Short mmCIF file of C-alpha atoms in Angstrom, two decimals:
data_model
loop_
_atom_site.label_atom_id
_atom_site.label_comp_id
_atom_site.label_asym_id
_atom_site.label_seq_id
_atom_site.Cartn_x
_atom_site.Cartn_y
_atom_site.Cartn_z
CA MET A 1 0.00 0.00 0.00
CA SER A 2 1.26 3.44 -0.80
CA LEU A 3 1.56 6.17 1.74
CA THR A 4 1.08 8.89 -0.82
CA SER A 5 -1.76 11.24 -0.07
CA ASP A 6 -5.15 10.25 -1.37
CA LYS A 7 -5.60 13.35 -3.47
CA PRO A 8 -3.67 13.65 -6.68
CA ASP A 9 -1.58 16.80 -6.77
CA ALA A 10 -1.71 19.10 -9.73
CA GLU A 11 1.39 17.68 -11.38
CA THR A 12 0.27 14.08 -11.35
CA ALA A 13 -1.01 12.99 -14.73
CA ALA A 14 -4.54 11.60 -14.81
CA LEU A 15 -3.12 8.83 -16.93
CA GLU A 16 0.46 8.00 -17.63
CA VAL A 17 1.32 5.22 -20.03
CA ASP A 18 5.00 4.51 -20.03
CA ASN A 19 6.78 2.37 -22.56
CA VAL A 20 4.01 -0.21 -22.75
CA ARG A 21 4.33 -3.14 -25.11
CA TYR A 22 1.99 -6.07 -25.49
CA ALA A 23 1.97 -9.05 -27.83
CA PHE A 24 -0.42 -11.92 -28.37
CA GLY A 25 2.00 -14.65 -29.34
CA ASP A 26 3.96 -13.19 -32.23
CA ARG A 27 1.48 -10.44 -33.00
CA VAL A 28 2.49 -7.19 -31.38
CA ALA A 29 -0.71 -5.35 -30.54
CA VAL A 30 0.77 -2.41 -28.63
CA ASP A 31 4.32 -1.43 -29.40
CA ASP A 32 6.29 0.73 -26.96
CA ILE A 33 3.58 3.26 -26.34
CA GLY A 34 4.00 6.16 -23.96
CA PHE A 35 1.90 9.27 -23.33
CA ARG A 36 0.40 11.38 -20.55
CA ILE A 37 -3.07 12.80 -20.10
CA ALA A 38 -3.49 15.87 -17.91
CA PRO A 39 -6.32 15.99 -15.37
CA GLY A 40 -9.54 17.46 -16.71
CA THR A 41 -8.68 17.30 -20.40
CA PHE A 42 -10.60 15.76 -23.25
CA THR A 43 -8.21 13.64 -25.26
CA ILE A 44 -9.07 11.79 -28.42
CA MET A 45 -7.36 8.59 -29.42
CA LEU A 46 -7.72 8.14 -33.12
CA GLY A 47 -7.00 4.83 -34.78
CA LEU A 48 -8.49 2.46 -37.28
CA ASN A 49 -10.01 -0.84 -36.24
CA GLY A 50 -7.17 -3.08 -35.19
CA ALA A 51 -4.82 -0.20 -34.36
CA GLY A 52 -4.49 -1.50 -30.79
CA LYS A 53 -6.94 0.82 -29.02
CA THR A 54 -8.90 -1.92 -27.27
CA THR A 55 -5.76 -3.78 -26.21
CA LEU A 56 -4.37 -0.57 -24.78
CA PHE A 57 -7.64 0.03 -22.93
CA SER A 58 -7.55 -3.49 -21.54
CA LEU A 59 -4.08 -2.79 -20.20
CA ILE A 60 -5.19 0.49 -18.63
CA THR A 61 -8.20 -1.20 -17.00
CA ARG A 62 -6.05 -4.13 -15.85
CA LEU A 63 -8.10 -6.75 -17.63
CA PHE A 64 -4.60 -7.94 -18.32
CA VAL A 65 -1.20 -6.64 -17.40
CA ALA A 66 1.66 -5.71 -19.70
CA ARG A 67 4.95 -7.50 -19.14
CA GLN A 68 6.77 -4.44 -20.35
CA GLY A 69 6.05 -0.88 -19.35
CA ARG A 70 3.85 0.72 -16.78
CA VAL A 71 0.43 2.33 -16.52
CA ARG A 72 -0.33 4.85 -13.78
CA ILE A 73 -3.66 6.44 -12.94
CA PHE A 74 -3.16 9.58 -10.87
CA GLY A 75 0.20 8.19 -9.89
CA TYR A 76 -1.06 4.75 -8.88
CA ASP A 77 0.45 1.80 -10.70
CA VAL A 78 -2.40 -0.22 -12.21
CA ALA A 79 -0.55 -3.52 -11.76
CA ARG A 80 0.64 -2.98 -8.20
CA GLN A 81 -1.83 -0.54 -6.66
CA SER A 82 -4.77 -1.68 -8.70
CA SER A 83 -7.32 -0.93 -6.04
CA GLN A 84 -6.37 2.76 -5.76
CA ALA A 85 -5.93 3.04 -9.50
CA LEU A 86 -9.21 1.38 -10.47
CA SER A 87 -11.27 3.31 -7.95
CA ARG A 88 -10.31 6.49 -9.82
CA LEU A 89 -11.20 5.08 -13.19
CA GLY A 90 -14.51 4.89 -15.03
CA VAL A 91 -14.85 2.82 -18.19
CA VAL A 92 -17.28 2.52 -21.06
CA PHE A 93 -16.31 -0.53 -23.05
CA GLN A 94 -16.73 -0.92 -26.75
CA GLN A 95 -19.23 -3.75 -26.44
CA PRO A 96 -22.38 -2.84 -24.55
CA THR A 97 -22.20 -4.34 -21.07
CA LEU A 98 -25.65 -3.62 -19.65
CA ASP A 99 -27.72 -6.66 -18.77
CA GLN A 100 -30.85 -6.31 -20.88
CA ASP A 101 -33.11 -8.06 -18.38
CA LEU A 102 -32.30 -5.68 -15.55
CA THR A 103 -33.92 -2.32 -15.03
CA VAL A 104 -31.81 0.82 -15.25
CA ARG A 105 -31.95 1.19 -11.49
CA GLN A 106 -30.80 -2.39 -10.94
CA SER A 107 -27.91 -1.99 -13.37
CA LEU A 108 -26.73 1.16 -11.67
CA ARG A 109 -27.10 -0.41 -8.24
CA TYR A 110 -25.03 -3.43 -9.28
CA HIS A 111 -22.24 -1.20 -10.47
CA GLY A 112 -22.39 1.01 -7.38
CA ARG A 113 -22.20 -2.03 -5.14
CA LEU A 114 -19.19 -3.35 -7.03
CA HIS A 115 -17.50 -0.12 -6.11
CA GLY A 116 -18.60 -0.33 -2.49
CA LEU A 117 -21.06 2.57 -2.48
CA SER A 118 -23.82 2.69 0.10
CA ARG A 119 -27.47 2.26 -0.78
CA ARG A 120 -28.10 5.96 -0.28
CA GLU A 121 -25.12 7.10 -2.31
CA ILE A 122 -26.26 4.85 -5.13
CA ARG A 123 -29.83 6.12 -5.05
CA GLU A 124 -28.90 9.79 -4.95
CA ARG A 125 -26.20 9.58 -7.57
CA SER A 126 -28.30 7.43 -9.90
CA GLU A 127 -31.11 9.95 -9.80
CA ARG A 128 -28.75 12.85 -10.33
CA GLU A 129 -26.86 11.26 -13.21
CA LEU A 130 -30.04 10.15 -14.93
CA ALA A 131 -31.57 13.60 -14.59
CA ARG A 132 -28.48 15.03 -16.26
CA ILE A 133 -28.94 12.86 -19.32
CA GLY A 134 -32.68 13.47 -19.40
CA LEU A 135 -33.61 9.90 -18.54
CA ALA A 136 -34.81 10.42 -14.98
CA ASP A 137 -38.17 8.89 -15.82
CA ARG A 138 -36.59 5.70 -17.15
CA LEU A 139 -35.05 4.47 -13.89
CA ASN A 140 -37.50 1.62 -13.56
CA ASP A 141 -37.54 0.62 -17.21
CA ARG A 142 -35.76 -2.41 -18.48
CA VAL A 143 -32.57 -1.80 -20.41
CA ARG A 144 -34.13 -3.79 -23.26
CA ALA A 145 -36.69 -1.03 -23.76
CA LEU A 146 -34.10 1.70 -24.36
CA SER A 147 -32.55 2.86 -27.61
CA GLY A 148 -28.88 2.37 -28.41
CA GLY A 149 -28.06 6.01 -27.70
CA GLN A 150 -29.90 5.94 -24.39
CA ARG A 151 -28.07 2.78 -23.34
CA ARG A 152 -24.75 4.39 -24.09
CA ARG A 153 -25.64 7.45 -22.02
CA ILE A 154 -26.64 5.15 -19.19
CA GLU A 155 -23.34 3.36 -19.45
CA ILE A 156 -21.62 6.72 -19.05
CA ALA A 157 -23.86 7.59 -16.10
CA ARG A 158 -23.02 4.23 -14.59
CA ALA A 159 -19.30 4.74 -15.03
CA LEU A 160 -19.64 8.09 -13.23
CA LEU A 161 -21.37 6.68 -10.13
CA HIS A 162 -18.19 6.14 -8.18
CA ARG A 163 -16.96 9.63 -9.18
CA PRO A 164 -13.90 8.68 -11.18
CA GLN A 165 -11.43 11.38 -12.17
CA LEU A 166 -10.52 9.62 -15.36
CA MET A 167 -12.93 8.13 -17.89
CA LEU A 168 -12.06 5.80 -20.73
CA LEU A 169 -14.52 5.48 -23.58
CA ASP A 170 -13.73 2.85 -26.18
CA GLU A 171 -15.52 3.72 -29.44
CA PRO A 172 -18.70 4.64 -27.58
CA THR A 173 -20.42 5.94 -30.71
CA VAL A 174 -20.16 2.71 -32.69
CA GLY A 175 -23.54 1.66 -33.99
CA LEU A 176 -25.28 4.95 -33.22
CA ASP A 177 -27.00 7.19 -35.73
CA VAL A 178 -25.56 10.61 -36.51
CA ASP A 179 -27.76 12.56 -34.10
CA SER A 180 -27.10 10.26 -31.13
CA ARG A 181 -23.43 10.31 -31.99
CA THR A 182 -23.22 14.09 -31.88
CA ALA A 183 -25.31 14.24 -28.70
CA LEU A 184 -23.13 11.69 -26.92
CA LEU A 185 -19.92 13.42 -27.88
CA SER A 186 -21.10 16.83 -26.77
CA TYR A 187 -22.34 15.33 -23.50
CA ALA A 188 -18.93 13.81 -22.84
CA ARG A 189 -17.24 17.11 -23.63
CA LYS A 190 -19.61 18.87 -21.25
CA LEU A 191 -18.83 16.41 -18.47
CA CYS A 192 -15.17 17.04 -18.95
CA ARG A 193 -15.67 20.80 -18.88
CA GLU A 194 -18.11 20.98 -15.96
CA ASP A 195 -16.97 18.12 -13.71
CA GLY A 196 -13.29 18.23 -14.53
CA VAL A 197 -13.21 14.55 -15.38
CA ALA A 198 -10.33 13.68 -17.68
CA MET A 199 -11.66 11.82 -20.71
CA LEU A 200 -9.90 9.52 -23.11
CA TRP A 201 -12.20 9.03 -26.08
CA ALA A 202 -11.15 6.36 -28.55
CA THR A 203 -12.61 6.47 -32.02
CA HIS A 204 -11.92 5.73 -35.65
CA LEU A 205 -14.20 8.53 -36.77
CA ILE A 206 -12.17 11.55 -37.74
CA ASP A 207 -15.10 13.95 -37.67
CA GLU A 208 -15.25 13.52 -33.89
CA VAL A 209 -11.92 15.34 -33.56
CA ASP A 210 -11.86 19.09 -32.84
CA PRO A 211 -8.81 21.06 -33.96
CA ASP A 212 -7.96 22.00 -30.38
CA ASP A 213 -8.29 18.52 -28.91
CA PRO A 214 -5.24 16.81 -27.52
CA LEU A 215 -4.89 13.97 -30.00
CA LEU A 216 -3.19 10.61 -29.96
CA VAL A 217 -2.93 8.80 -33.25
CA LEU A 218 -2.53 5.07 -32.95
CA HIS A 219 -1.64 3.04 -35.99
CA ARG A 220 -0.70 -0.63 -36.15
CA GLY A 221 0.11 -0.71 -32.47
CA ARG A 222 2.35 2.34 -32.57
CA LEU A 223 1.72 5.86 -31.36
CA GLU A 224 2.28 7.94 -34.47
CA MET A 225 1.44 11.30 -33.04
CA ASP A 226 0.83 13.02 -29.71
CA GLY A 227 -0.22 16.68 -29.82
CA ARG A 228 -3.06 18.97 -30.83
CA ALA A 229 -5.10 18.06 -33.86
CA ARG A 230 -4.22 21.46 -35.31
CA GLU A 231 -0.50 20.69 -35.01
CA LEU A 232 -1.00 17.42 -36.85
CA CYS A 233 -2.53 19.33 -39.75
CA ARG A 234 0.23 21.89 -39.76
CA ALA A 235 2.92 19.23 -39.66
CA GLN A 236 1.35 17.37 -42.54
CA GLY A 237 0.68 20.54 -44.47
CA THR A 238 -3.09 20.04 -44.80
CA ASP A 239 -6.17 21.87 -43.57
CA GLU A 240 -8.20 18.92 -42.48
CA VAL A 241 -7.59 16.26 -39.86
CA ALA A 242 -8.74 13.60 -42.29
CA GLY A 243 -6.13 14.51 -44.84
CA ALA A 244 -3.43 14.77 -42.20
CA PHE A 245 -4.36 11.38 -40.79
CA GLN A 246 -4.21 9.87 -44.24
CA LYS A 247 -0.80 11.37 -44.91
CA LEU A 248 0.50 10.22 -41.53
CA THR A 249 -0.66 6.65 -41.78
CA GLY A 250 -0.95 6.18 -45.50
CA VAL A 251 -4.49 4.92 -45.01
CA GLU A 252 -7.77 6.52 -45.88
CA ALA A 253 -10.09 6.66 -42.89
CA GLY A 254 -13.79 7.44 -42.37
CA MET B 1 -10.50 -0.74 1.83
CA SER B 2 -12.97 -1.30 4.64
CA PRO B 3 -14.89 -4.54 5.24
CA VAL B 4 -18.11 -2.65 4.50
CA VAL B 5 -16.95 -2.15 0.94
CA TYR B 6 -16.27 -5.87 0.58
CA LEU B 7 -19.67 -6.69 2.00
CA ARG B 8 -21.47 -4.27 -0.32
CA CYS B 9 -19.69 -5.76 -3.28
CA LEU B 10 -20.70 -9.29 -2.27
CA LEU B 11 -24.30 -8.17 -1.78
CA GLY B 12 -24.31 -6.58 -5.21
CA ILE B 13 -23.07 -9.75 -6.86
CA VAL B 14 -25.53 -11.96 -4.95
CA GLU B 15 -28.37 -9.65 -5.82
CA ARG B 16 -27.51 -9.70 -9.50
CA GLU B 17 -27.29 -13.49 -9.49
CA ALA B 18 -30.67 -13.67 -7.76
CA LEU B 19 -32.22 -11.30 -10.31
CA ARG B 20 -30.76 -13.28 -13.15
CA PHE B 21 -32.27 -16.37 -11.63
CA VAL B 22 -35.67 -14.71 -11.42
CA HIS B 23 -35.44 -13.73 -15.07
CA GLN B 24 -34.44 -17.18 -16.20
CA ARG B 25 -37.21 -19.18 -14.63
CA THR B 26 -37.15 -21.69 -17.46
CA ARG B 27 -33.57 -22.50 -16.56
CA PHE B 28 -34.64 -23.02 -12.99
CA LEU B 29 -37.45 -25.31 -14.06
CA ALA B 30 -35.20 -27.31 -16.34
CA ALA B 31 -32.69 -27.72 -13.57
CA LEU B 32 -35.48 -29.04 -11.37
CA VAL B 33 -37.12 -31.30 -13.94
CA ARG B 34 -33.87 -33.14 -14.66
CA PRO B 35 -33.39 -34.70 -11.21
CA LEU B 36 -37.15 -35.19 -10.84
CA VAL B 37 -37.22 -37.27 -14.00
CA TRP B 38 -34.45 -39.39 -12.55
CA LEU B 39 -36.31 -39.73 -9.29
CA PHE B 40 -39.75 -40.50 -10.69
CA ILE B 41 -38.82 -42.60 -13.68
CA PHE B 42 -35.30 -43.93 -13.47
CA ALA B 43 -35.40 -44.76 -9.76
CA ALA B 44 -38.84 -46.29 -10.01
CA GLY B 45 -37.67 -48.53 -12.82
CA PHE B 46 -34.53 -49.59 -11.05
CA ARG B 47 -36.07 -50.10 -7.68
CA ALA B 48 -36.83 -53.73 -8.43
CA ILE B 49 -33.50 -54.49 -10.03
CA LEU B 50 -31.12 -52.85 -7.61
CA GLY B 51 -31.32 -53.93 -4.03
CA VAL B 52 -29.35 -51.77 -1.66
CA SER B 53 -28.23 -53.49 1.50
CA ILE B 54 -27.76 -51.68 4.77
CA ILE B 55 -24.75 -49.39 4.33
CA PRO B 56 -23.78 -46.39 6.40
CA PRO B 57 -25.17 -43.83 7.00
CA TYR B 58 -28.46 -45.74 6.58
CA GLU B 59 -29.68 -47.83 9.51
CA THR B 60 -32.34 -49.81 7.74
CA TYR B 61 -32.98 -51.20 4.31
CA ILE B 62 -33.77 -48.33 2.03
CA LEU B 63 -35.52 -47.95 -1.25
CA TYR B 64 -33.48 -47.09 -4.29
CA GLU B 65 -35.15 -43.68 -4.46
CA THR B 66 -33.81 -42.87 -1.06
CA TYR B 67 -30.37 -43.98 -2.08
CA ILE B 68 -30.12 -41.81 -5.17
CA THR B 69 -31.59 -38.65 -3.64
CA PRO B 70 -28.22 -37.29 -2.41
CA GLY B 71 -26.80 -38.16 -5.82
CA LEU B 72 -29.53 -36.12 -7.48
CA LEU B 73 -28.83 -33.21 -5.15
CA GLY B 74 -25.24 -33.52 -6.30
CA MET B 75 -26.51 -33.53 -9.87
CA ILE B 76 -28.25 -30.19 -9.34
CA LEU B 77 -25.04 -28.72 -7.93
CA LEU B 78 -22.93 -30.23 -10.69
CA PHE B 79 -25.11 -28.93 -13.51
CA ASN B 80 -25.41 -25.51 -11.92
CA GLY B 81 -21.69 -25.29 -11.28
CA MET B 82 -21.01 -26.06 -14.92
CA GLN B 83 -23.82 -23.84 -16.11
CA SER B 84 -22.35 -20.93 -14.22
CA SER B 85 -19.11 -21.81 -15.98
CA LEU B 86 -21.07 -21.41 -19.19
CA SER B 87 -22.36 -18.08 -17.98
CA MET B 88 -18.81 -16.99 -17.19
CA VAL B 89 -17.79 -17.69 -20.76
CA TYR B 90 -20.94 -15.94 -21.94
CA ASP B 91 -20.30 -13.03 -19.59
CA ARG B 92 -16.82 -12.71 -20.90
CA GLU B 93 -18.10 -12.54 -24.42
CA MET B 94 -20.86 -10.13 -23.57
CA GLY B 95 -18.53 -7.84 -21.70
CA SER B 96 -20.25 -7.88 -18.33
CA MET B 97 -17.34 -9.89 -16.99
CA LYS B 98 -15.28 -6.78 -17.75
CA THR B 99 -17.64 -4.67 -15.70
CA LEU B 100 -17.09 -7.04 -12.80
CA LEU B 101 -13.32 -7.14 -13.13
CA VAL B 102 -12.77 -3.38 -13.21
CA SER B 103 -14.14 -3.16 -9.68
CA PRO B 104 -11.34 -1.96 -7.39
CA LEU B 105 -11.66 -5.03 -5.17
CA PRO B 106 -9.17 -7.88 -5.60
CA ARG B 107 -9.95 -10.27 -8.40
CA TRP B 108 -9.92 -13.39 -6.21
CA TYR B 109 -12.58 -11.74 -4.08
CA LEU B 110 -14.76 -10.90 -7.06
CA LEU B 111 -14.54 -14.44 -8.41
CA SER B 112 -15.23 -15.98 -4.99
CA SER B 113 -18.26 -13.74 -4.54
CA LYS B 114 -19.55 -14.78 -7.92
CA LEU B 115 -19.06 -18.41 -6.94
CA LEU B 116 -20.84 -18.00 -3.63
CA ALA B 117 -23.73 -16.19 -5.30
CA GLY B 118 -24.18 -19.01 -7.80
CA SER B 119 -24.02 -21.59 -5.02
CA LEU B 120 -26.75 -19.89 -3.02
CA VAL B 121 -29.02 -20.04 -6.04
CA SER B 122 -28.18 -23.76 -6.37
CA LEU B 123 -29.18 -24.32 -2.77
CA LEU B 124 -32.57 -22.82 -3.46
CA GLN B 125 -33.05 -25.39 -6.19
CA VAL B 126 -31.82 -28.22 -3.98
CA TYR B 127 -34.35 -27.45 -1.28
CA THR B 128 -37.17 -27.13 -3.77
CA PHE B 129 -36.24 -30.57 -5.02
CA LEU B 130 -36.10 -31.95 -1.47
CA ALA B 131 -39.56 -30.55 -0.79
CA ILE B 132 -40.98 -32.37 -3.81
CA ALA B 133 -39.03 -35.52 -2.90
CA TYR B 134 -40.60 -35.39 0.56
CA LEU B 135 -44.01 -35.81 -1.05
CA TRP B 136 -42.51 -38.86 -2.75
CA GLU B 137 -41.80 -40.22 0.71
CA ILE B 138 -38.13 -39.52 0.81
CA GLU B 139 -37.96 -38.41 4.39
CA PRO B 140 -34.56 -37.87 5.94
CA PRO B 141 -34.54 -36.82 9.62
CA PRO B 142 -35.88 -33.25 9.99
CA LEU B 143 -32.60 -31.98 11.43
CA GLY B 144 -30.81 -33.50 8.46
CA TYR B 145 -32.20 -30.75 6.27
CA LEU B 146 -30.35 -28.24 8.41
CA ALA B 147 -27.19 -30.33 8.78
CA ALA B 148 -26.97 -30.69 5.01
CA VAL B 149 -26.65 -26.91 4.44
CA PRO B 150 -22.88 -26.67 5.03
CA ALA B 151 -22.26 -29.90 3.10
CA LEU B 152 -24.32 -28.65 0.16
CA LEU B 153 -22.67 -25.25 0.20
CA LEU B 154 -19.17 -26.70 0.31
CA SER B 155 -19.96 -29.12 -2.51
CA ALA B 156 -21.55 -26.33 -4.52
CA VAL B 157 -18.53 -24.05 -4.28
CA MET B 158 -16.20 -26.98 -5.05
CA LEU B 159 -18.10 -27.85 -8.23
CA GLY B 160 -18.52 -24.16 -9.06
CA ALA B 161 -14.77 -23.65 -8.71
CA LEU B 162 -14.24 -26.53 -11.13
CA GLY B 163 -16.61 -24.81 -13.55
CA LEU B 164 -14.78 -21.52 -13.09
CA LEU B 165 -11.49 -23.26 -13.77
CA LEU B 166 -12.92 -24.80 -16.93
CA SER B 167 -14.28 -21.43 -18.04
CA SER B 168 -10.77 -20.02 -17.91
CA VAL B 169 -9.63 -22.84 -20.18
CA ILE B 170 -12.54 -23.21 -22.61
CA LYS B 171 -12.06 -21.23 -25.79
CA GLN B 172 -15.57 -20.79 -27.03
CA LEU B 173 -19.12 -20.92 -25.95
CA GLU B 174 -19.86 -23.91 -28.20
CA ASN B 175 -17.48 -26.00 -26.16
CA PHE B 176 -20.02 -26.29 -23.41
CA ALA B 177 -21.41 -29.32 -25.22
CA GLY B 178 -17.95 -30.78 -24.81
CA VAL B 179 -18.04 -30.02 -21.12
CA MET B 180 -21.32 -31.93 -20.90
CA ASN B 181 -19.86 -34.99 -22.58
CA PHE B 182 -16.41 -34.97 -21.10
CA VAL B 183 -16.98 -33.57 -17.63
CA ILE B 184 -20.57 -33.73 -16.41
CA PHE B 185 -21.56 -37.20 -17.63
CA PRO B 186 -18.35 -39.03 -16.67
CA MET B 187 -18.30 -37.34 -13.28
CA PHE B 188 -21.90 -38.21 -12.63
CA PHE B 189 -21.89 -41.81 -13.83
CA ALA B 190 -18.48 -42.77 -12.43
CA SER B 191 -19.53 -41.84 -8.92
CA SER B 192 -21.53 -43.16 -6.01
CA ALA B 193 -24.53 -41.07 -7.06
CA LEU B 194 -26.46 -43.91 -8.70
CA TYR B 195 -24.92 -47.03 -7.15
CA PRO B 196 -22.92 -47.68 -4.00
CA LEU B 197 -19.19 -48.07 -4.45
CA TRP B 198 -19.18 -51.70 -3.27
CA ARG B 199 -21.62 -52.53 -6.04
CA ILE B 200 -19.31 -50.94 -8.59
CA ASN B 201 -16.40 -52.92 -7.18
CA GLU B 202 -18.28 -56.15 -7.85
CA SER B 203 -18.43 -55.47 -11.55
CA SER B 204 -15.25 -53.49 -12.24
CA ALA B 205 -12.34 -52.83 -9.94
CA LEU B 206 -11.03 -50.18 -12.26
CA LEU B 207 -14.27 -48.24 -12.27
CA TYR B 208 -14.36 -48.60 -8.51
CA HIS B 209 -10.97 -46.90 -8.24
CA ILE B 210 -11.97 -44.15 -10.63
CA ALA B 211 -15.16 -43.56 -8.67
CA SER B 212 -13.37 -43.45 -5.34
CA TRP B 213 -11.04 -40.78 -6.69
CA ASN B 214 -13.85 -38.79 -8.25
CA PRO B 215 -14.41 -35.57 -6.29
CA PHE B 216 -18.09 -35.78 -7.20
CA THR B 217 -18.37 -39.08 -5.29
CA HIS B 218 -17.12 -37.31 -2.21
CA ALA B 219 -19.48 -34.40 -2.69
CA VAL B 220 -22.37 -36.86 -2.87
CA GLU B 221 -21.18 -38.86 0.16
CA LEU B 222 -20.63 -35.69 2.16
CA ILE B 223 -24.21 -34.65 1.45
CA ARG B 224 -25.55 -38.18 2.05
CA TYR B 225 -23.95 -38.41 5.48
CA ALA B 226 -24.89 -34.89 6.49
CA LEU B 227 -28.50 -35.49 5.49
CA TYR B 228 -28.52 -38.37 7.97
CA LEU B 229 -26.74 -36.35 10.63
CA GLU B 230 -23.31 -37.88 10.25
CA ILE B 231 -19.98 -36.52 9.11
CA ASN B 232 -17.94 -38.32 6.50
CA GLY B 233 -14.44 -37.11 7.39
CA GLN B 234 -12.73 -38.44 4.32
CA SER B 235 -15.22 -36.85 1.96
CA LEU B 236 -15.06 -33.59 3.86
CA ALA B 237 -11.29 -33.55 3.43
CA VAL B 238 -11.44 -34.43 -0.27
CA VAL B 239 -14.13 -31.84 -1.08
CA THR B 240 -12.35 -29.12 0.87
CA GLY B 241 -9.01 -29.99 -0.72
CA CYS B 242 -10.46 -30.06 -4.23
CA PHE B 243 -12.14 -26.71 -3.64
CA GLY B 244 -8.78 -25.22 -2.63
CA VAL B 245 -7.01 -26.61 -5.69
CA PHE B 246 -9.73 -25.73 -8.20
CA MET B 247 -10.19 -22.23 -6.82
CA GLY B 248 -6.45 -21.59 -6.73
CA LEU B 249 -6.09 -22.65 -10.35
CA ALA B 250 -9.17 -20.68 -11.41
CA VAL B 251 -7.78 -17.50 -9.85
CA LEU B 252 -4.52 -18.15 -11.68
CA GLY B 253 -6.54 -18.68 -14.86
CA TYR B 254 -8.09 -15.24 -14.46
CA ASP B 255 -4.85 -13.59 -13.34
CA PRO B 256 -4.30 -10.42 -15.37
CA GLY B 257 -0.62 -11.21 -15.83
CA ARG B 258 -0.81 -14.70 -17.27
CA GLY B 259 -4.36 -15.99 -17.45
CA VAL B 260 -7.00 -16.42 -20.05
CA MET B 261 -7.63 -12.71 -20.58
CA ALA B 262 -3.99 -12.03 -21.27
CA ARG B 263 -3.59 -14.83 -23.80
CA ARG B 264 -6.66 -14.25 -25.83
CA GLY B 265 -6.92 -10.56 -26.17
CA PRO B 266 -9.67 -8.06 -25.69
CA GLY B 267 -12.09 -8.82 -28.47
CA ALA B 268 -11.79 -12.57 -28.52
CA SER B 269 -13.37 -14.67 -25.86
#
């Protein structure tokens, strides 16, 4: 157990990935990746399918542990101080993980319990988070009855219940129509702005990137770029992120 | 982290398992019909053929139905243990296993809680079965129902841990059929569930040895003795030991550094 104070100081990165490499057999999925995310920022990780985003997220969430390199969440090593690290982390996985047979309230309660929250904390926070996403009246509905966009928002609400300071979202807009996609993205940006939660938003959709976003470009397991989207464009001599991405990776993306 | 946090987490997992059970009533019914079919049809048919002499823990001659009842309780636990192994594989594919494993509590604790939750649901089924069996005049001593609780629970977590271990080894969902053929049926038939060990020894010494090493035999005997208010020390030791080994290996199987998750990658199951 660490004796460091419970509150991260200003200099501690929300997320620090240091020299991480991971291979499945001979296939290197994540190759010597290192970057830092400052507290309270909205960072986009751009990469095509198969670029290594999900593997990297699995390493950050400690679904498995890298043999090389280190991941720290607010200074806590995910492999060694996993309890402190994971309690500061909220995750929305790429695949939907809500149990369709449960009601929204039951799903939120299950998650809250897994994080050791009290009955009252769970009730109050569930109501508050659901009100924020305009689904307060759906607490007692079954997940099955909700639309894809609503389920995603509930997954975000769920991930916020234990008040994490860092949120990972792995392609949360996959399978959503354009309107829900835009709504979800702007909601996540708002959360980051208003609550100061650092967000790492993984996507393969270039139009989700704003020019001022901190941007990480992942390609074939390597980190090809770490900076502002605007800088990427300037460096590649193009006006648009799409063009810059294409020049950088040699691949045309959506 | 405080004990309260651990307790809340356990409660959450038990509650989810209970809700799942409520939503899958057909599964519950199927799990109940299976041993009932054995009791009503198989046992009735064999009653005339198989005579069971007085063997401990029984003090009188017993009917075949009475003999196989503990074996059928074991069957419920065995099927449920393996079925929860199926649900672990399913959970892993559906991603809700991920939700469980990103909880800040230690992984061994999360897996144990899941195991305990599944076992409690099994016990509910066992006692429903015993209630129906009572109407069929299978009447163990009243206190036996109480004495059997720890034996049933221990057997349930042992078989559940075996299922958990298998789930960390099985590659795909489809392989559950393989588990049926290669684990459930051999374990059930090569045990003392349907025939006493001395009977097996009369026909095949080899099968007798296999059955006496079979952990399922000891689960059944542990339950049989407890139901008649006796303790079978050897079976207690074997079941406890097997639980320790299976659980230890299962936790290794789910270890983030070397286990099943690490080998197979995020998307694959």
